PDB file of C-alpha atoms and ligand atoms in Angstrom:
ATOM      1  CA  MET A   1      89.371  69.293 154.384  1.00  0.00           C
ATOM      2  CA  SER A   2      85.988  67.712 154.017  1.00  0.00           C
ATOM      3  CA  SER A   3      83.078  69.946 153.242  1.00  0.00           C
ATOM      4  CA  HIS A   4      80.269  70.552 155.647  1.00  0.00           C
ATOM      5  CA  HIS A   5      76.641  70.570 154.729  1.00  0.00           C
ATOM      6  CA  GLN A   6      73.549  71.901 156.365  1.00  0.00           C
ATOM      7  CA  PRO A   7      72.721  69.962 159.506  1.00  0.00           C
ATOM      8  CA  HIS A   8      69.752  67.644 159.198  1.00  0.00           C
ATOM      9  CA  LYS A   9      66.640  67.824 161.273  1.00  0.00           C
ATOM     10  CA  THR A  10      64.713  64.602 161.794  1.00  0.00           C
ATOM     11  CA  GLY A  11      61.913  65.852 164.042  1.00  0.00           C
ATOM     12  CA  ILE A  12      62.525  62.934 166.362  1.00  0.00           C
ATOM     13  CA  LYS A  13      63.522  63.735 169.900  1.00  0.00           C
ATOM     14  CA  PRO A  14      66.276  61.340 170.866  1.00  0.00           C
ATOM     15  CA  GLN A  15      66.559  59.739 174.252  1.00  0.00           C
ATOM     16  CA  PHE A  16      69.699  58.143 175.668  1.00  0.00           C
ATOM     17  CA  SER A  17      69.253  54.638 177.022  1.00  0.00           C
ATOM     18  CA  PRO A  18      69.579  54.473 180.823  1.00  0.00           C
ATOM     19  CA  ALA A  19      73.065  52.980 180.446  1.00  0.00           C
ATOM     20  CA  ALA A  20      74.174  55.724 178.072  1.00  0.00           C
ATOM     21  CA  MET A  21      72.655  58.362 180.329  1.00  0.00           C
ATOM     22  CA  GLN A  22      74.648  56.984 183.222  1.00  0.00           C
ATOM     23  CA  ARG A  23      77.777  57.233 181.090  1.00  0.00           C
ATOM     24  CA  VAL A  24      76.889  60.848 180.222  1.00  0.00           C
ATOM     25  CA  HIS A  25      76.661  61.763 183.881  1.00  0.00           C
ATOM     26  CA  GLU A  26      79.892  59.976 184.561  1.00  0.00           C
ATOM     27  CA  LEU A  27      81.633  61.953 181.798  1.00  0.00           C
ATOM     28  CA  MET A  28      80.190  65.199 183.157  1.00  0.00           C
ATOM     29  CA  SER A  29      81.284  64.363 186.684  1.00  0.00           C
ATOM     30  CA  HIS A  30      84.920  64.516 185.568  1.00  0.00           C
ATOM     31  CA  PHE A  31      84.582  68.270 185.347  1.00  0.00           C
ATOM     32  CA  PRO A  32      83.722  70.853 187.993  1.00  0.00           C
ATOM     33  CA  LYS A  33      80.310  72.505 187.923  1.00  0.00           C
ATOM     34  CA  GLY A  34      80.169  75.151 185.214  1.00  0.00           C
ATOM     35  CA  LYS A  35      82.916  73.429 183.233  1.00  0.00           C
ATOM     36  CA  GLN A  36      80.900  70.449 182.162  1.00  0.00           C
ATOM     37  CA  LYS A  37      80.939  71.617 178.573  1.00  0.00           C
ATOM     38  CA  SER A  38      84.402  70.037 178.499  1.00  0.00           C
ATOM     39  CA  ALA A  39      82.646  66.679 178.338  1.00  0.00           C
ATOM     40  CA  LEU A  40      80.915  67.712 175.128  1.00  0.00           C
ATOM     41  CA  LEU A  41      83.156  65.950 172.633  1.00  0.00           C
ATOM     42  CA  SER A  42      82.999  62.634 174.514  1.00  0.00           C
ATOM     43  CA  ILE A  43      79.251  62.931 174.839  1.00  0.00           C
ATOM     44  CA  LEU A  44      78.895  63.602 171.119  1.00  0.00           C
ATOM     45  CA  HIS A  45      80.862  60.441 170.367  1.00  0.00           C
ATOM     46  CA  LEU A  46      78.554  58.555 172.652  1.00  0.00           C
ATOM     47  CA  ALA A  47      75.521  60.144 170.991  1.00  0.00           C
ATOM     48  CA  GLU A  48      76.761  58.958 167.599  1.00  0.00           C
ATOM     49  CA  GLU A  49      77.059  55.422 168.898  1.00  0.00           C
ATOM     50  CA  GLU A  50      73.568  55.613 170.370  1.00  0.00           C
ATOM     51  CA  PHE A  51      71.778  57.263 167.479  1.00  0.00           C
ATOM     52  CA  GLY A  52      72.810  55.525 164.283  1.00  0.00           C
ATOM     53  CA  GLY A  53      76.320  56.829 163.780  1.00  0.00           C
ATOM     54  CA  TRP A  54      75.519  60.476 163.169  1.00  0.00           C
ATOM     55  CA  LEU A  55      74.324  63.647 164.864  1.00  0.00           C
ATOM     56  CA  SER A  56      71.062  65.174 163.731  1.00  0.00           C
ATOM     57  CA  VAL A  57      70.108  68.684 164.805  1.00  0.00           C
ATOM     58  CA  ASP A  58      67.656  67.047 167.183  1.00  0.00           C
ATOM     59  CA  THR A  59      70.425  65.019 168.774  1.00  0.00           C
ATOM     60  CA  MET A  60      72.645  68.081 169.099  1.00  0.00           C
ATOM     61  CA  ASP A  61      69.802  70.067 170.688  1.00  0.00           C
ATOM     62  CA  TYR A  62      69.232  67.210 173.090  1.00  0.00           C
ATOM     63  CA  VAL A  63      72.897  67.171 174.101  1.00  0.00           C
ATOM     64  CA  ALA A  64      72.815  70.963 174.557  1.00  0.00           C
ATOM     65  CA  GLU A  65      69.835  70.570 176.842  1.00  0.00           C
ATOM     66  CA  ILE A  66      71.595  67.939 178.940  1.00  0.00           C
ATOM     67  CA  LEU A  67      74.728  70.057 179.265  1.00  0.00           C
ATOM     68  CA  ASN A  68      72.714  73.205 179.765  1.00  0.00           C
ATOM     69  CA  ILE A  69      74.514  75.063 176.990  1.00  0.00           C
ATOM     70  CA  LYS A  70      73.349  76.789 173.816  1.00  0.00           C
ATOM     71  CA  PRO A  71      72.674  74.538 170.803  1.00  0.00           C
ATOM     72  CA  ILE A  72      75.030  76.666 168.702  1.00  0.00           C
ATOM     73  CA  GLU A  73      77.899  75.652 170.995  1.00  0.00           C
ATOM     74  CA  VAL A  74      77.194  72.033 170.161  1.00  0.00           C
ATOM     75  CA  TYR A  75      76.852  72.696 166.419  1.00  0.00           C
ATOM     76  CA  GLU A  76      80.209  74.461 166.424  1.00  0.00           C
ATOM     77  CA  VAL A  77      81.998  71.520 167.990  1.00  0.00           C
ATOM     78  CA  ALA A  78      80.174  68.967 165.843  1.00  0.00           C
ATOM     79  CA  THR A  79      81.065  70.733 162.604  1.00  0.00           C
ATOM     80  CA  PHE A  80      84.646  71.431 163.650  1.00  0.00           C
ATOM     81  CA  TYR A  81      85.607  67.804 164.221  1.00  0.00           C
ATOM     82  CA  THR A  82      85.469  66.036 160.892  1.00  0.00           C
ATOM     83  CA  MET A  83      85.333  62.619 162.536  1.00  0.00           C
ATOM     84  CA  LEU A  84      81.886  63.474 163.804  1.00  0.00           C
ATOM     85  CA  ASN A  85      79.090  62.920 161.286  1.00  0.00           C
ATOM     86  CA  ILE A  86      76.385  65.534 160.980  1.00  0.00           C
ATOM     87  CA  GLU A  87      74.631  63.737 158.164  1.00  0.00           C
ATOM     88  CA  PRO A  88      73.263  60.208 158.008  1.00  0.00           C
ATOM     89  CA  VAL A  89      75.998  57.674 157.305  1.00  0.00           C
ATOM     90  CA  GLY A  90      76.161  54.066 156.218  1.00  0.00           C
ATOM     91  CA  LYS A  91      76.603  51.133 158.561  1.00  0.00           C
ATOM     92  CA  ILE A  92      80.260  51.108 157.602  1.00  0.00           C
ATOM     93  CA  VAL A  93      82.223  54.360 157.461  1.00  0.00           C
ATOM     94  CA  PHE A  94      85.600  54.343 155.746  1.00  0.00           C
ATOM     95  CA  GLU A  95      87.899  57.190 156.688  1.00  0.00           C
ATOM     96  CA  VAL A  96      90.843  57.145 154.368  1.00  0.00           C
ATOM     97  CA  CYS A  97      93.875  59.068 155.586  1.00  0.00           C
ATOM     98  CA  ARG A  98      95.184  61.395 152.930  1.00  0.00           C
ATOM     99  CA  THR A  99      97.869  63.309 154.784  1.00  0.00           C
ATOM    100  CA  GLY A 100     101.441  63.436 153.375  1.00  0.00           C
ATOM    101  CA  PRO A 101     102.885  60.031 154.292  1.00  0.00           C
ATOM    102  CA  CYS A 102      99.717  58.218 153.215  1.00  0.00           C
ATOM    103  CA  MET A 103      99.406  60.338 150.086  1.00  0.00           C
ATOM    104  CA  LEU A 104     102.976  59.540 149.063  1.00  0.00           C
ATOM    105  CA  VAL A 105     102.205  55.840 149.004  1.00  0.00           C
ATOM    106  CA  GLY A 106      98.950  56.036 147.124  1.00  0.00           C
ATOM    107  CA  SER A 107      96.018  57.170 149.262  1.00  0.00           C
ATOM    108  CA  ASP A 108      94.609  59.121 146.311  1.00  0.00           C
ATOM    109  CA  GLN A 109      94.559  56.045 144.074  1.00  0.00           C
ATOM    110  CA  LEU A 110      92.994  54.140 146.933  1.00  0.00           C
ATOM    111  CA  ILE A 111      90.244  56.718 147.298  1.00  0.00           C
ATOM    112  CA  GLU A 112      89.632  56.633 143.555  1.00  0.00           C
ATOM    113  CA  HIS A 113      89.430  52.876 143.674  1.00  0.00           C
ATOM    114  CA  ILE A 114      86.889  52.916 146.494  1.00  0.00           C
ATOM    115  CA  GLU A 115      84.840  55.598 144.726  1.00  0.00           C
ATOM    116  CA  LYS A 116      84.634  53.465 141.602  1.00  0.00           C
ATOM    117  CA  ARG A 117      84.048  50.229 143.421  1.00  0.00           C
ATOM    118  CA  LEU A 118      81.232  51.629 145.604  1.00  0.00           C
ATOM    119  CA  ASN A 119      79.992  54.093 143.014  1.00  0.00           C
ATOM    120  CA  ILE A 120      80.101  57.032 145.432  1.00  0.00           C
ATOM    121  CA  LYS A 121      82.217  60.142 145.903  1.00  0.00           C
ATOM    122  CA  ILE A 122      83.938  61.327 149.072  1.00  0.00           C
ATOM    123  CA  GLY A 123      81.290  62.280 151.619  1.00  0.00           C
ATOM    124  CA  GLU A 124      78.620  60.077 150.043  1.00  0.00           C
ATOM    125  CA  THR A 125      76.849  56.913 151.134  1.00  0.00           C
ATOM    126  CA  THR A 126      75.948  53.952 148.938  1.00  0.00           C
ATOM    127  CA  LYS A 127      72.267  53.672 148.003  1.00  0.00           C
ATOM    128  CA  ASP A 128      71.852  50.548 150.095  1.00  0.00           C
ATOM    129  CA  GLY A 129      72.998  52.523 153.156  1.00  0.00           C
ATOM    130  CA  MET A 130      75.942  50.215 153.632  1.00  0.00           C
ATOM    131  CA  PHE A 131      79.103  52.280 153.087  1.00  0.00           C
ATOM    132  CA  THR A 132      80.124  55.912 153.575  1.00  0.00           C
ATOM    133  CA  LEU A 133      83.428  57.209 152.261  1.00  0.00           C
ATOM    134  CA  LYS A 134      85.229  59.973 154.114  1.00  0.00           C
ATOM    135  CA  THR A 135      88.778  61.212 154.218  1.00  0.00           C
ATOM    136  CA  ALA A 136      90.774  62.006 157.315  1.00  0.00           C
ATOM    137  CA  GLU A 137      93.892  63.821 158.375  1.00  0.00           C
ATOM    138  CA  CYS A 138      96.798  61.766 159.758  1.00  0.00           C
ATOM    139  CA  LEU A 139      95.441  59.050 162.008  1.00  0.00           C
ATOM    140  CA  GLY A 140      98.802  58.349 163.597  1.00  0.00           C
ATOM    141  CA  ALA A 141      99.505  55.136 161.702  1.00  0.00           C
ATOM    142  CA  CYS A 142     101.880  56.575 159.107  1.00  0.00           C
ATOM    143  CA  GLY A 143     104.215  53.608 159.524  1.00  0.00           C
ATOM    144  CA  TYR A 144     101.479  51.432 158.078  1.00  0.00           C
ATOM    145  CA  ALA A 145     100.482  53.724 155.225  1.00  0.00           C
ATOM    146  CA  PRO A 146      98.327  53.828 153.276  1.00  0.00           C
ATOM    147  CA  MET A 147      95.578  53.181 155.748  1.00  0.00           C
ATOM    148  CA  LEU A 148      91.942  53.738 156.566  1.00  0.00           C
ATOM    149  CA  GLN A 149      89.965  53.714 159.750  1.00  0.00           C
ATOM    150  CA  CYS A 150      86.640  51.971 160.027  1.00  0.00           C
ATOM    151  CA  GLY A 151      84.981  52.376 163.404  1.00  0.00           C
ATOM    152  CA  LYS A 152      87.662  51.504 165.903  1.00  0.00           C
ATOM    153  CA  LYS A 153      89.552  49.344 163.446  1.00  0.00           C
ATOM    154  CA  PHE A 154      92.588  50.363 161.400  1.00  0.00           C
ATOM    155  CA  HIS A 155      93.168  48.708 158.031  1.00  0.00           C
ATOM    156  CA  GLU A 156      96.792  49.168 157.065  1.00  0.00           C
ATOM    157  CA  HIS A 157      99.306  48.708 154.223  1.00  0.00           C
ATOM    158  CA  LEU A 158      96.379  48.931 151.851  1.00  0.00           C
ATOM    159  CA  THR A 159      96.295  48.058 148.175  1.00  0.00           C
ATOM    160  CA  PRO A 160      93.245  48.137 145.881  1.00  0.00           C
ATOM    161  CA  GLU A 161      93.052  44.332 146.191  1.00  0.00           C
ATOM    162  CA  LYS A 162      93.096  44.511 149.985  1.00  0.00           C
ATOM    163  CA  VAL A 163      90.376  47.131 149.938  1.00  0.00           C
ATOM    164  CA  ASP A 164      88.241  44.868 147.745  1.00  0.00           C
ATOM    165  CA  THR A 165      88.613  42.070 150.254  1.00  0.00           C
ATOM    166  CA  ILE A 166      87.734  44.402 153.134  1.00  0.00           C
ATOM    167  CA  ILE A 167      84.604  45.600 151.324  1.00  0.00           C
ATOM    168  CA  ASP A 168      83.539  42.012 150.602  1.00  0.00           C
ATOM    169  CA  GLU A 169      84.095  41.033 154.216  1.00  0.00           C
ATOM    170  CA  TYR A 170      82.016  43.914 155.569  1.00  0.00           C
ATOM    171  CA  ARG A 171      79.267  43.085 153.077  1.00  0.00           C
ATOM    172  CA  LYS A 172      79.265  39.492 154.257  1.00  0.00           C
ATOM    173  CA  GLN A 173      79.233  40.543 157.898  1.00  0.00           C
ATOM    174  CA  PHE A 174      76.749  43.409 157.797  1.00  0.00           C
ATOM    175  CA  GLY A 175      74.821  43.060 154.544  1.00  0.00           C
ATOM    176  CA  ASN A 176      71.373  41.607 154.400  1.00  0.00           C
TER     177      ASN A 176
HETATM  178  S1  FES B   1      99.681  60.203 157.299  1.00  0.00           S
HETATM  179 FE1  FES B   1      98.228  58.629 157.191  1.00  0.00          FE
HETATM  180  S2  FES B   1      98.304  57.826 159.170  1.00  0.00           S
HETATM  181 FE2  FES B   1      99.678  59.449 159.267  1.00  0.00          FE
END
């Protein structure tokens, strides 16, 4: 299980773009009045995409306001789902699966390798704001273990060498 830290406050009131706001209302419309809290998880994912990949307290308060629920209800959901980020993250977030099947074929060594290579520990972000390392529970790709998820992309059958190549490629693509 990954550890959870105190939520961060930025003091900036977020504002969904008109397109995102439309999507929010669409997500809410899937549920009957009074049950719109059910759209919360989807809206939080959307909020991450909109606001730099993570959920500040300000963002969570904003979502609570939109859904007309208590902020604490949003915090609870945001801290429960480890795939949601409640701290600032890098441009690239690696989520390395470390459940049984992945562990058996070397996810721990892989994590160690990434930690050394990026000079960060699990849950940390590189100083240049480029990479964040997280771990995850089974991501449903056990047949391709060991694996990591990065955004919507799965990187599978990993070895330390493959991870090095992936890191270099992301640096090339997203670095300055
Ligand atoms: S155990 Fe890693 S994807 Fe299932």
